[in-house]
Each structure stands twice: as C-alpha cells, then as structure tokens.
mmCIF file of C-alpha atoms in Angstrom:
data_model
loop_
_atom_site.group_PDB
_atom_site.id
_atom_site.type_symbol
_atom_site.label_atom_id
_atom_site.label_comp_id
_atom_site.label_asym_id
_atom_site.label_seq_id
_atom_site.Cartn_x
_atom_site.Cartn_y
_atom_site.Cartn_z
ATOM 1 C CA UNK Z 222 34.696 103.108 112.209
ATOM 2 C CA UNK Z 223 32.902 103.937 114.860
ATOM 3 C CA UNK Z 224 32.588 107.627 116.542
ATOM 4 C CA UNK Z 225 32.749 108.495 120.283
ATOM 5 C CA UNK Z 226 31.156 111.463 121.745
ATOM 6 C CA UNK Z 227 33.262 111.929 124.507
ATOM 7 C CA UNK Z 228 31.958 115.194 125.936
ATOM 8 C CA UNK Z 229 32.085 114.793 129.828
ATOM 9 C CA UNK Z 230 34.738 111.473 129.760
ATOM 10 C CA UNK Z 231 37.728 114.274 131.362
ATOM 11 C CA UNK Z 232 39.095 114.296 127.590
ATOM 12 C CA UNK Z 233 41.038 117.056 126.856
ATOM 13 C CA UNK Z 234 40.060 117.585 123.126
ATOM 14 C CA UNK Z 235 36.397 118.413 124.535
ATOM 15 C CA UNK Z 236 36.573 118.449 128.367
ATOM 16 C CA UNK Z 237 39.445 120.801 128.582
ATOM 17 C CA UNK Z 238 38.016 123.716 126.021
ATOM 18 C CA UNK Z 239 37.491 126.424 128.508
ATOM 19 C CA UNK Z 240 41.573 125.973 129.946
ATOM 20 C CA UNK Z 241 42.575 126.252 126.354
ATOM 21 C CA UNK Z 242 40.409 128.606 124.487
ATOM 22 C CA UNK Z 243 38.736 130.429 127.120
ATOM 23 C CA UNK Z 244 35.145 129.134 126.410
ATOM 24 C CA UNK Z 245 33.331 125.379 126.547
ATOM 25 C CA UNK Z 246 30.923 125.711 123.597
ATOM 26 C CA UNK Z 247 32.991 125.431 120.722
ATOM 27 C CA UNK Z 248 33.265 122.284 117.883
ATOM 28 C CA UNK Z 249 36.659 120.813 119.054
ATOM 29 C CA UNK Z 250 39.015 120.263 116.011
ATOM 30 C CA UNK Z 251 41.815 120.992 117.669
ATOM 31 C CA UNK Z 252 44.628 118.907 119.689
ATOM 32 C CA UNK Z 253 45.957 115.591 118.073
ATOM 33 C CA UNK Z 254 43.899 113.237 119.850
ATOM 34 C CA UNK Z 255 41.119 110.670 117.645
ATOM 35 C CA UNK Z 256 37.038 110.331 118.664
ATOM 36 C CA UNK Z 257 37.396 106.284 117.384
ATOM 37 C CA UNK Z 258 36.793 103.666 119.352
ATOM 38 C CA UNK Z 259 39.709 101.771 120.471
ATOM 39 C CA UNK Z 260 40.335 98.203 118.762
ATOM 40 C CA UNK Z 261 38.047 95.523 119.923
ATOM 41 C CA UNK Z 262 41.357 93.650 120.343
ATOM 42 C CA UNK Z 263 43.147 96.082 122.801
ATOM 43 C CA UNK Z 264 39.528 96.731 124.849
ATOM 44 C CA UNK Z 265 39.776 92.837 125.297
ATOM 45 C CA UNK Z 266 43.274 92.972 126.675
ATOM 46 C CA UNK Z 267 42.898 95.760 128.724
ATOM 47 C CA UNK Z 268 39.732 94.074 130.391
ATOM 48 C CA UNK Z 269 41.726 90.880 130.922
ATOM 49 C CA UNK Z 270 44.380 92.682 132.772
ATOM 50 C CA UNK Z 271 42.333 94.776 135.265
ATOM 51 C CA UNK Z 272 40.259 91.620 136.447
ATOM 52 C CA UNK Z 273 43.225 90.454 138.011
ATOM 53 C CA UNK Z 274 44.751 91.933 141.073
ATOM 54 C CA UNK Z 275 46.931 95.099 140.307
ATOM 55 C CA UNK Z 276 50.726 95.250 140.708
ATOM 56 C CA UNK Z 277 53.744 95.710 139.741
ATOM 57 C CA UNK Z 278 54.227 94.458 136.238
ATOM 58 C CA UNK Z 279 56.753 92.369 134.366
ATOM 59 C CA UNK Z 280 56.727 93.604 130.580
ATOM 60 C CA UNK Z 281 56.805 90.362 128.409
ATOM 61 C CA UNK Z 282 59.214 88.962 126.348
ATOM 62 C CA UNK Z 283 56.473 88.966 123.543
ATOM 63 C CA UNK Z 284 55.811 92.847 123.920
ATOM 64 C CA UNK Z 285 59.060 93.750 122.571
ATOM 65 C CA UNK Z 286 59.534 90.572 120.015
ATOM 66 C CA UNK Z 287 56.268 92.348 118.831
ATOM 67 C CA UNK Z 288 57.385 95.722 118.452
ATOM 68 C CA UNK Z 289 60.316 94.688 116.245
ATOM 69 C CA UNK Z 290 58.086 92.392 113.998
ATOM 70 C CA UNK Z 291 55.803 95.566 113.288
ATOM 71 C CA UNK Z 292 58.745 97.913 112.229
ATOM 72 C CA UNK Z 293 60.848 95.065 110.495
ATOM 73 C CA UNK Z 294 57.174 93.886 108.851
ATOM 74 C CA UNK Z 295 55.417 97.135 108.429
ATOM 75 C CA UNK Z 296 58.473 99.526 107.607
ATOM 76 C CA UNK Z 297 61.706 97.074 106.440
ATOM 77 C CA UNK Z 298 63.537 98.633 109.844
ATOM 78 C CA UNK Z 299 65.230 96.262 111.841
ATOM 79 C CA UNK Z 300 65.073 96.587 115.915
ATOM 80 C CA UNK Z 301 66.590 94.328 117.948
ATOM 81 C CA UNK Z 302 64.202 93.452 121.456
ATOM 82 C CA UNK Z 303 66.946 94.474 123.299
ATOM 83 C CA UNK Z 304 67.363 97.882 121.974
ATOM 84 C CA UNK Z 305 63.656 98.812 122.616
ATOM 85 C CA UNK Z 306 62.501 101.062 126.108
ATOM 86 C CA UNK Z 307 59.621 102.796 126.459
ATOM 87 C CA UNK Z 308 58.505 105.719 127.910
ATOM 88 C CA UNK Z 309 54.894 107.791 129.074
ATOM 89 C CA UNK Z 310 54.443 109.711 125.873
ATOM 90 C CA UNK Z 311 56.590 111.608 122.929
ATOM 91 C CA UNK Z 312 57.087 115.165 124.522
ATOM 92 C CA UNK Z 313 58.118 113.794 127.744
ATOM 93 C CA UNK Z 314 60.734 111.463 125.739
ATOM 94 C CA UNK Z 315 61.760 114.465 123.997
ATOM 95 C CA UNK Z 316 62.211 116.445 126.815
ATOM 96 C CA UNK Z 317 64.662 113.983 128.587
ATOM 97 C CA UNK Z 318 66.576 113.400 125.430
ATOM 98 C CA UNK Z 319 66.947 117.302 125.252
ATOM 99 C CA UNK Z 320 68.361 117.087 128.768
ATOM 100 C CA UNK Z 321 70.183 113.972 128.620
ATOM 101 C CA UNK Z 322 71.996 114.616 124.778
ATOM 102 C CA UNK Z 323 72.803 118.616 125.500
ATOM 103 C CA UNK Z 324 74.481 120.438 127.653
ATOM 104 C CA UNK Z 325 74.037 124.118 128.706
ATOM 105 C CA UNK Z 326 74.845 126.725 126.495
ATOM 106 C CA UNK Z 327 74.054 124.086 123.652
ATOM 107 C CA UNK Z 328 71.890 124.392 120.696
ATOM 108 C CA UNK Z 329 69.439 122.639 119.324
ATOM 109 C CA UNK Z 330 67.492 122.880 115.828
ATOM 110 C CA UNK Z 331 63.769 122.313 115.051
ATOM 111 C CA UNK Z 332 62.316 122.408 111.422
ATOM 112 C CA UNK Z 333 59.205 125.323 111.535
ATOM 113 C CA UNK Z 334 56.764 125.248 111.377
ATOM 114 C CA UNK Z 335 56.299 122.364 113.834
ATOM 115 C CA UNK Z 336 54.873 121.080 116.932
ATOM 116 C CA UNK Z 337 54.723 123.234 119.347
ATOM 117 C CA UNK Z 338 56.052 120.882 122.495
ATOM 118 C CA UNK Z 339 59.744 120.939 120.662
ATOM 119 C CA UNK Z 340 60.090 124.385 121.431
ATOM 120 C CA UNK Z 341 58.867 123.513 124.971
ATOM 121 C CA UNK Z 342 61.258 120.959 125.406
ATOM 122 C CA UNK Z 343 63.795 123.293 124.862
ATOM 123 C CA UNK Z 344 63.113 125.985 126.432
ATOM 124 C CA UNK Z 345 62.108 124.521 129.597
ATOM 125 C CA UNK Z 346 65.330 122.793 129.628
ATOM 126 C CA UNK Z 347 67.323 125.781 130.445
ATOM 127 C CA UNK Z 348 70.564 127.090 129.022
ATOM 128 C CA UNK Z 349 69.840 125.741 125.970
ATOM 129 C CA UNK Z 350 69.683 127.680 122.785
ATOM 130 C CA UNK Z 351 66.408 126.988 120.205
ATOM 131 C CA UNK Z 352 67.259 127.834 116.740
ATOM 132 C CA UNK Z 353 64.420 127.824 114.228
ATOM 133 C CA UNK Z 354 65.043 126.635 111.032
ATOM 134 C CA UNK Z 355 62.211 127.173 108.278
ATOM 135 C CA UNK Z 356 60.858 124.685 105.972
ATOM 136 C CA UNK Z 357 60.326 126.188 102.077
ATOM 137 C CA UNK Z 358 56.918 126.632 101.316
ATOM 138 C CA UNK Z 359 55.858 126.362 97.464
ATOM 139 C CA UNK Z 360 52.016 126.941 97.409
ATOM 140 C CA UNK Z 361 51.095 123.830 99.401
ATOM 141 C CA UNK Z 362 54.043 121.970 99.557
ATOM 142 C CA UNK Z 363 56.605 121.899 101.904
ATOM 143 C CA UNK Z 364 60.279 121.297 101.710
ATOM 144 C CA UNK Z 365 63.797 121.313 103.734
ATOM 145 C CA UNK Z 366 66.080 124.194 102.239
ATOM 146 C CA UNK Z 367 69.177 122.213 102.813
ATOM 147 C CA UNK Z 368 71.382 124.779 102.161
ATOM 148 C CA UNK Z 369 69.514 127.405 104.942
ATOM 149 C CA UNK Z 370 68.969 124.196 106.954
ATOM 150 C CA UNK Z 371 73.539 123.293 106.768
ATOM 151 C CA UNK Z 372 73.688 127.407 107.394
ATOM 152 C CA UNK Z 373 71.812 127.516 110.403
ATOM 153 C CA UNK Z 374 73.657 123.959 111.846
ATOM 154 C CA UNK Z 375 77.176 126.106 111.365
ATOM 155 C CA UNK Z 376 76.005 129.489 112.546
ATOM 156 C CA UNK Z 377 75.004 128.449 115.879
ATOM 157 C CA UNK Z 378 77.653 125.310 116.249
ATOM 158 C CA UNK Z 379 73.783 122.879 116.882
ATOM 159 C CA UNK Z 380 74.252 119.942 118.519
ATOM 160 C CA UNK Z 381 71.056 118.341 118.687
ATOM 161 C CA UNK Z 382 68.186 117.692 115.879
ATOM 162 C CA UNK Z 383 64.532 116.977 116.393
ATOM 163 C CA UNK Z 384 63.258 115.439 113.107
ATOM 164 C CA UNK Z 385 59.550 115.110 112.870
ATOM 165 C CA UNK Z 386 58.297 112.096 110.160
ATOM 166 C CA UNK Z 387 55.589 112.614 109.567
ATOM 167 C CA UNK Z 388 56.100 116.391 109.412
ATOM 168 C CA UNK Z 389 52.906 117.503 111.933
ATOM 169 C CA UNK Z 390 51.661 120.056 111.203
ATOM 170 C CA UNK Z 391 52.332 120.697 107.502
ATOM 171 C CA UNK Z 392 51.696 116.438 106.718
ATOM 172 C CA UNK Z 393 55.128 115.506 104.873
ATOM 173 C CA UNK Z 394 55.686 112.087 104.823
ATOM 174 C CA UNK Z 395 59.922 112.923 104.161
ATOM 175 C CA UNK Z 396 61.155 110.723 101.255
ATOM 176 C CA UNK Z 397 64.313 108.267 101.475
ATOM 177 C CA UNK Z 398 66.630 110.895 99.257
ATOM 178 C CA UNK Z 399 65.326 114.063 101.764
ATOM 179 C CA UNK Z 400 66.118 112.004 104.642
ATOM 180 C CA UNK Z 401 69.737 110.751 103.335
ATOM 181 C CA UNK Z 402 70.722 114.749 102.703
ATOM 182 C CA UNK Z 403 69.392 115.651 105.845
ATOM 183 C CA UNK Z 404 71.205 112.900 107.972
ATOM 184 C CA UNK Z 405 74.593 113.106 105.837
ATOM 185 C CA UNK Z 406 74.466 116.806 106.542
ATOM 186 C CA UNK Z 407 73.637 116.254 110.446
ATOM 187 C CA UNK Z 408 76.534 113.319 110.580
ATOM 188 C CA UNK Z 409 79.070 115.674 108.659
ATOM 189 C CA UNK Z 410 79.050 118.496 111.507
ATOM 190 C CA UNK Z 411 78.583 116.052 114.189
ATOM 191 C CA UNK Z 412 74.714 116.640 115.403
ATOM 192 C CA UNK Z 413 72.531 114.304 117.066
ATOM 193 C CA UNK Z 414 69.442 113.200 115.425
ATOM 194 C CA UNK Z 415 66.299 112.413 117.452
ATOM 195 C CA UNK Z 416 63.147 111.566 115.271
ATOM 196 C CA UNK Z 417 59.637 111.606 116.603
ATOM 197 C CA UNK Z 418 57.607 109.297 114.008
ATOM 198 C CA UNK Z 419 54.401 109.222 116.175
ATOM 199 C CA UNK Z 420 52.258 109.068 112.966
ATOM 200 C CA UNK Z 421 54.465 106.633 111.314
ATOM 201 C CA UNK Z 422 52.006 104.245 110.447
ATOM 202 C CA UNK Z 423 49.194 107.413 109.627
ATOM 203 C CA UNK Z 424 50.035 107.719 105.823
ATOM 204 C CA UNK Z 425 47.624 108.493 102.934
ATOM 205 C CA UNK Z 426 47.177 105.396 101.133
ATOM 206 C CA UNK Z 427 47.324 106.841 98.061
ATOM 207 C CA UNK Z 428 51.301 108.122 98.826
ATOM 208 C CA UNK Z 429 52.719 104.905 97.521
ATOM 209 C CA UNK Z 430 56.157 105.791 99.331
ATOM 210 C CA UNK Z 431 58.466 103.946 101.568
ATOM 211 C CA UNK Z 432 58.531 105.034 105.309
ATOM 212 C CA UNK Z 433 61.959 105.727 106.620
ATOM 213 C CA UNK Z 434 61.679 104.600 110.327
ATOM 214 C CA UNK Z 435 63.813 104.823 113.307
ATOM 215 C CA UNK Z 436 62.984 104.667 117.114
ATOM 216 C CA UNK Z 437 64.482 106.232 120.350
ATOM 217 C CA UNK Z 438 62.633 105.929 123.644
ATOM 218 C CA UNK Z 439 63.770 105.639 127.212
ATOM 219 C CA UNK Z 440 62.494 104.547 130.676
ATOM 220 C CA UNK Z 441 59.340 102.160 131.791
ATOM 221 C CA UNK Z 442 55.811 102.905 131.587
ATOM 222 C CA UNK Z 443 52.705 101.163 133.283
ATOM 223 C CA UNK Z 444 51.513 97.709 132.528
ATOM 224 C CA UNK Z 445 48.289 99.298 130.315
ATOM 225 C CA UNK Z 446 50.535 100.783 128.053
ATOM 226 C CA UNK Z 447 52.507 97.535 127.238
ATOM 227 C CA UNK Z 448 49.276 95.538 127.122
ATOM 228 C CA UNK Z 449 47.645 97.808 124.931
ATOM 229 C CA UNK Z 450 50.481 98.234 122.376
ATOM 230 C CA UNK Z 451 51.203 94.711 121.952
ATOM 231 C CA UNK Z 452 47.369 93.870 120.919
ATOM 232 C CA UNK Z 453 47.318 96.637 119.066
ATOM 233 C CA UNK Z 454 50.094 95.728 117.514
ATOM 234 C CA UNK Z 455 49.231 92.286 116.876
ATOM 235 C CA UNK Z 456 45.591 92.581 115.853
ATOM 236 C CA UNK Z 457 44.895 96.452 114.866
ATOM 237 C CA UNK Z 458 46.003 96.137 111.607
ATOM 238 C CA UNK Z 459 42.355 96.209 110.319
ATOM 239 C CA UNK Z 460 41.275 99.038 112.487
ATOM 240 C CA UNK Z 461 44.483 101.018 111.036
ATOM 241 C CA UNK Z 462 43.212 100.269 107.598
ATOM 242 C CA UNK Z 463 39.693 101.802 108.429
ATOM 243 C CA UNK Z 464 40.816 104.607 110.429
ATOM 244 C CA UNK Z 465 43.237 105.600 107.229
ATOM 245 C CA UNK Z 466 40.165 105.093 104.881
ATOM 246 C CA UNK Z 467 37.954 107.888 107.497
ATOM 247 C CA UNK Z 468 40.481 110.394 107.358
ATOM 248 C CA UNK Z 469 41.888 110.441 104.255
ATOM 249 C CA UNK Z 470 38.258 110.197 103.298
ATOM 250 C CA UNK Z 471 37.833 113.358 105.134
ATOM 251 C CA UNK Z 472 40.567 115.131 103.855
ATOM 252 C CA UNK Z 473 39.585 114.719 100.019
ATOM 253 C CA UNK Z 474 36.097 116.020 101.687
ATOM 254 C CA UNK Z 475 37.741 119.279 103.023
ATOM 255 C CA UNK Z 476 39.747 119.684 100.188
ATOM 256 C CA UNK Z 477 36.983 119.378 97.580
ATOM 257 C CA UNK Z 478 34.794 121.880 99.724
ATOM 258 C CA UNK Z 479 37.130 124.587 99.939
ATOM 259 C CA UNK Z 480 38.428 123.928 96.491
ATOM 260 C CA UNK Z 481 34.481 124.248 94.882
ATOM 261 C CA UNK Z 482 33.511 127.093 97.230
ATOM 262 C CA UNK Z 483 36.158 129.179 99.060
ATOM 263 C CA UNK Z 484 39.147 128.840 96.615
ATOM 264 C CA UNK Z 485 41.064 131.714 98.424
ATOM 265 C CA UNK Z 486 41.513 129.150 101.559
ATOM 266 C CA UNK Z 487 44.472 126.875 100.881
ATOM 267 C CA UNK Z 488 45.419 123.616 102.576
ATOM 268 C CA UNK Z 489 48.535 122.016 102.407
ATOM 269 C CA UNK Z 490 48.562 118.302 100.370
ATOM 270 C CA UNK Z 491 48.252 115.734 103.373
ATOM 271 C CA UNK Z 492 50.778 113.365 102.800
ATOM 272 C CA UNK Z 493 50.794 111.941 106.647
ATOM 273 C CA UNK Z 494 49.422 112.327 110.424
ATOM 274 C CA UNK Z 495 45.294 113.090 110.594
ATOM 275 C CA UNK Z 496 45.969 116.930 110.737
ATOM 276 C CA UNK Z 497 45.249 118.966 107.784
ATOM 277 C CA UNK Z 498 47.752 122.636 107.801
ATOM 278 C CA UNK Z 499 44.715 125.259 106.331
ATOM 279 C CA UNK Z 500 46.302 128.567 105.318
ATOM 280 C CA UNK Z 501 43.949 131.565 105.733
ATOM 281 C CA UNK Z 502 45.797 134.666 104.422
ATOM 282 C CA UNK Z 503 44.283 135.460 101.564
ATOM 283 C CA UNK Z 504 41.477 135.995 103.880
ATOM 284 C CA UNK Z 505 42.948 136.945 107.589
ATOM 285 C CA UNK Z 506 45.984 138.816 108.384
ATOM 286 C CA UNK Z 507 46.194 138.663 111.923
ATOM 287 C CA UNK Z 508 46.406 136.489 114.964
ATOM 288 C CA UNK Z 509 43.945 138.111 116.382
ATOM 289 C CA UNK Z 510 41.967 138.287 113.330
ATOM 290 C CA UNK Z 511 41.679 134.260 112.877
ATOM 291 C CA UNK Z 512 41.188 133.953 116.930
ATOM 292 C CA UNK Z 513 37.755 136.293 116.042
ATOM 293 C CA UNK Z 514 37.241 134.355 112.934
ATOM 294 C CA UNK Z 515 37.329 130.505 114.307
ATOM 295 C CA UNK Z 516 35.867 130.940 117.893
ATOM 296 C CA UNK Z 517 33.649 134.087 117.777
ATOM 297 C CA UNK Z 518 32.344 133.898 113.815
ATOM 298 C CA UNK Z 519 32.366 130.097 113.588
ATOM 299 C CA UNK Z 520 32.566 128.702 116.968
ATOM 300 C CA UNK Z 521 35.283 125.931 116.352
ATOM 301 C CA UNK Z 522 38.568 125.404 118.196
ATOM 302 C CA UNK Z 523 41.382 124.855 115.817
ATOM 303 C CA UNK Z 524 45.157 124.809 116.501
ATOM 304 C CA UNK Z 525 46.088 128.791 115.852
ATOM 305 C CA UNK Z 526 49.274 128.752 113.199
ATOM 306 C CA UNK Z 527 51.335 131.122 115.447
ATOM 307 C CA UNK Z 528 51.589 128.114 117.821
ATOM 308 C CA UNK Z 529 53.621 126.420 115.671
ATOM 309 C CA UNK Z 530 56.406 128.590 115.144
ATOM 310 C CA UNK Z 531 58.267 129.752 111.898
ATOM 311 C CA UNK Z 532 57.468 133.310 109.971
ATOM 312 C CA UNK Z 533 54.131 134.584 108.717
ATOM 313 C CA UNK Z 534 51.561 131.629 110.234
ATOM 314 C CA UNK Z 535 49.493 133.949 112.381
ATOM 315 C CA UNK Z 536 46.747 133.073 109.640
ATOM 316 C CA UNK Z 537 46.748 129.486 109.406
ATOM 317 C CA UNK Z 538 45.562 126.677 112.424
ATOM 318 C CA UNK Z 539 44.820 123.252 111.794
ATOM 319 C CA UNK Z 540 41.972 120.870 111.328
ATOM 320 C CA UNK Z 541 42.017 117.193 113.407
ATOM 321 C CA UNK Z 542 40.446 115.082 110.712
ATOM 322 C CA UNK Z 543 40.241 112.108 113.316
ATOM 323 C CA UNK Z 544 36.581 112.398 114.230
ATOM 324 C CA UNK Z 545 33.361 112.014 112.168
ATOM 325 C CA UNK Z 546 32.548 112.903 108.543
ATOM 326 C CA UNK Z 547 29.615 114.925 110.331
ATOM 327 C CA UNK Z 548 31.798 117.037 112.648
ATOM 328 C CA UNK Z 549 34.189 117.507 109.553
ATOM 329 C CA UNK Z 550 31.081 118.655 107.340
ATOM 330 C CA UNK Z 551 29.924 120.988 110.329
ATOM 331 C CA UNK Z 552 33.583 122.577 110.590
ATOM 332 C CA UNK Z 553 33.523 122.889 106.549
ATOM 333 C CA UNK Z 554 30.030 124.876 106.755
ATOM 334 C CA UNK Z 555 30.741 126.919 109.904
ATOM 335 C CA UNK Z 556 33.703 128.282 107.679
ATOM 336 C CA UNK Z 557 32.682 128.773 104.426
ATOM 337 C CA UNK Z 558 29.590 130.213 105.434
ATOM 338 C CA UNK Z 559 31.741 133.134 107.840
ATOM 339 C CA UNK Z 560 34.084 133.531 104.731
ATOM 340 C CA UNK Z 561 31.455 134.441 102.177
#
C-alpha cells in the first residue's frame, strides 16, 4: 500500500494544522482522513472523465445497480436501485435528516462517546434538544446499557436516533443481537433510526462477525463522486484487502508497544473504522494536561477525548492508524518516550 506525503496538497489532515491546533509543526494523527493512494482503478476513471468536456452529468444506471450488488454481495443487505440517493458527505446527510425527521422542541439521542459532528448536527439545527446517552465502558470494551439507553428514550420523549456502526471513536463493530435490542427498543417508543456506517466495510479481519448494514442518503452530488464510487466499487476490492492488512497491522503494532512498555496507557480493542480510542488517565487528568502532553511534550496532533462527548474523556484522543507503519512507529516513540 502505498503512502502519500501530502504536506502542501490543501489537505486538511496536514495543511489545515495551524486552524485546528494552533501550530503547523506537529505529526498529524488526527482527523479521519487516509495518506493511501487512491485505487489505480478509480485514478483511471476519474482521468477518463475530466478529458472530456465538463457538464452537467447523468448518473448511470450501472452506478446504482452497483451499489446494491456491493451491500447485497459484501453485507447480505438488499437495496433496491431505486431506493438509493446520494449526497456530498455523512455530516451534511446527517444534518438534513436532523432537520428534515425533527421538529422544534424535539429530541434527539446520540450514543457517547461519539463523533463529534452529531452533536453539531444538532445543535446547529435549532430548537432541538441533544440528549447524551453513555455507552458502558468495561476496561476496553464498550457496550450499550440498554436499560440507561430505554431510560433516557422515555425521559426526554426522543424522537430521533443516530446509530454509529462502526462505533467511531471507541471501534465497535455492533453485533446482530445488540442491534435487534437496540432497534426493538427504538421501534417500541416510536423513534427514528438513522445509521451512519461510513466504515462499514473497515473491519478487523480477524472479527469474524456479520455486518448489520443499512443505508439512508438524500440529494445529488457531482459526477466525480459517482464515477469514483462505482470503480471503486467494482474493482477496489483488492486495495480494501491491503488497506485492512496496513491498519490492522498497525494497530497490533500500537497495541504491542504500549502493552511491552507503557502498560498504564490503555487502548480500546479495535473491532472497526482505522481509529484507535487510547485512554490516558492513569497518566493525565486533565484536558489541559493531555493538550501539553500531545502537542507541546510530543509534538503530535491527536483527536482530544473531550471532543467526543460523554463523562470523564478529557484524558483520552485518538490515533488515525491510516497512514504509514513509520508515522505510526514515530507517534508510538514520541509517546512513550514523554511518558517515562
């Protein structure tokens, strides 16, 4: 798999360090976004396209035929073409279902800790109530609390759901049985489900469990996007394979360092998505403590914990693992040499 330095391309994951963190030299492990080439197969498409002249564009029949095969072949979910839009992104399909499955005064329920643009969505939606509803944490390992998670659906009459599978950031790939509970709970006081299963196909291969899959999207997007998913999704599957075997690769890495020689640091088992949940409190108290820790002692950017949501993350961030085994080794030794 090969690595792309893409300092100075107007990426945000490197380019954009100083409007996030307030400084440009620091090892950028942050944001979900990969340093891996694209597929040969979707540069080749992509080419094609913008040698012709550009205009408006008429998705093909074969774009959406596609995207059913892949769920019905890839995750036993059936999609009819015709049920299929698309729109520019997750969070901005998010937001409008917010706005378009709510009304004002409304609630709606998130799972924390989670990604941060939920809470965004809702709150920049207006008139809308967020209500927080916290995962159990055993050690490593996360888990709904149905019965907290049915409490919090009564106490504030929720009408809306935002289900993330795979779990980002704590990497819970939800089982079949969680899922059933949580949907049969949702369906028995009448609340909306909207999943965002961005990572569905980023799943440790040593998991060995079925994906639960289901799709909502809504408006047009430009003719690159459709382009680029249907060749992705018609010859990526090898790329997929190696990009699995370079993170999960790097997550045993991580894992084995801390493990061997900073036992203290924790990190949460990494069942799906490319970003590893690292829990620093046996070390770090503070928000402000782990901001000093991870861009003043060790000079990385890292996804601070308190963004998150949820109670008592101010001392945890997390790690992209979608980049090179080198930047994942410097990371490791920038950290474990500031903790000892």
């Amino acid at each position: 798999m090969k690595y792309i330095n893409r300092k100075n391309t107007c990426c945000s994951k490197w380019d954009g360090l100083r409007q996030q963190f307030g400084e440009d030299d620091l090892l950028s492990m942050w944001v979900a976004d990969m340093d891996f080439a694209c597929p040969d197969c979707v540069v080749q498409a992509l080419e094609e396209y913008v040698r012709q002249p550009l205009g408006y564009f008429e998705p093909p029949a074969s774009y959406f035929e596609t995207v059913a095969r892949w769920e019905k072949e890839q995750h036993g979910y059936a999609v009819e073409p015709e049920w299929i839009c698309v729109t520019p992104g997750v969070v901005p399909a998010i937001h409008w279902a917010v706005r378009v499955f709510t009304r004002p005064g409304d609630s709606v329920m998130i799972s924390t800790p989670v990604y941060y643009p939920f809470m965004n969505a809702v709150n920049h939606c207006g008139e809308r109530k967020l209500v927080k509803s916290e995962l159990k944490r055993t050690d490593n390992y996360y888990e709904i609390d149905f019965e907290r998670f049915e409490q919090d659906i009564r106490e504030h009459n929720v009408k809306l759901y935002i289900l993330c599978n795979p779990h980002n950031p704590v990497g819970r790939v939800w089982t079949e049985e969680e899922l059933r509970s949580l949907l049969d709970i949702c369906k028995r006081h009448r609340v909306m489900v909207i999943s965002d299963e961005i990572h569905q196909d980023i799943i440790n291969p040593g998991l060995g469990r079925k994906k639960v899959t289901a799709d909502m999207s809504l408006d047009h997007v430009n003719g690159l996007g459709y382009l680029a998913t249907e060749a992705a999704l018609k010859g990526g599957r090898a790329w997929l394979e190696d990009v699995l075997a370079v993170i999960y690769g790097n997550y045993d890495y991580v894992k084995r360092r801390f493990a061997e020689e900073c036992p203290q640091v924790k990190t949460a088992n990494l069942e799906g998505t490319y970003l590893l949940w690292i829990d620093f409190s046996a070390l770090i108290s503070t928000q402000e403590e782990i901001t000093d820790f991870l861009q003043k002692k060790c000079r990385i950017a890292m996804d601070y914990g308190a963004w998150f949501g949820g109670q008592g993350y101010d001392a945890f961030a997390r790690m992209n693992l979608a980049t090179s085994r080198e930047n994942v080794e410097e990371a490791c030794n920038r950290l474990i040499r500031a903790l000892k």
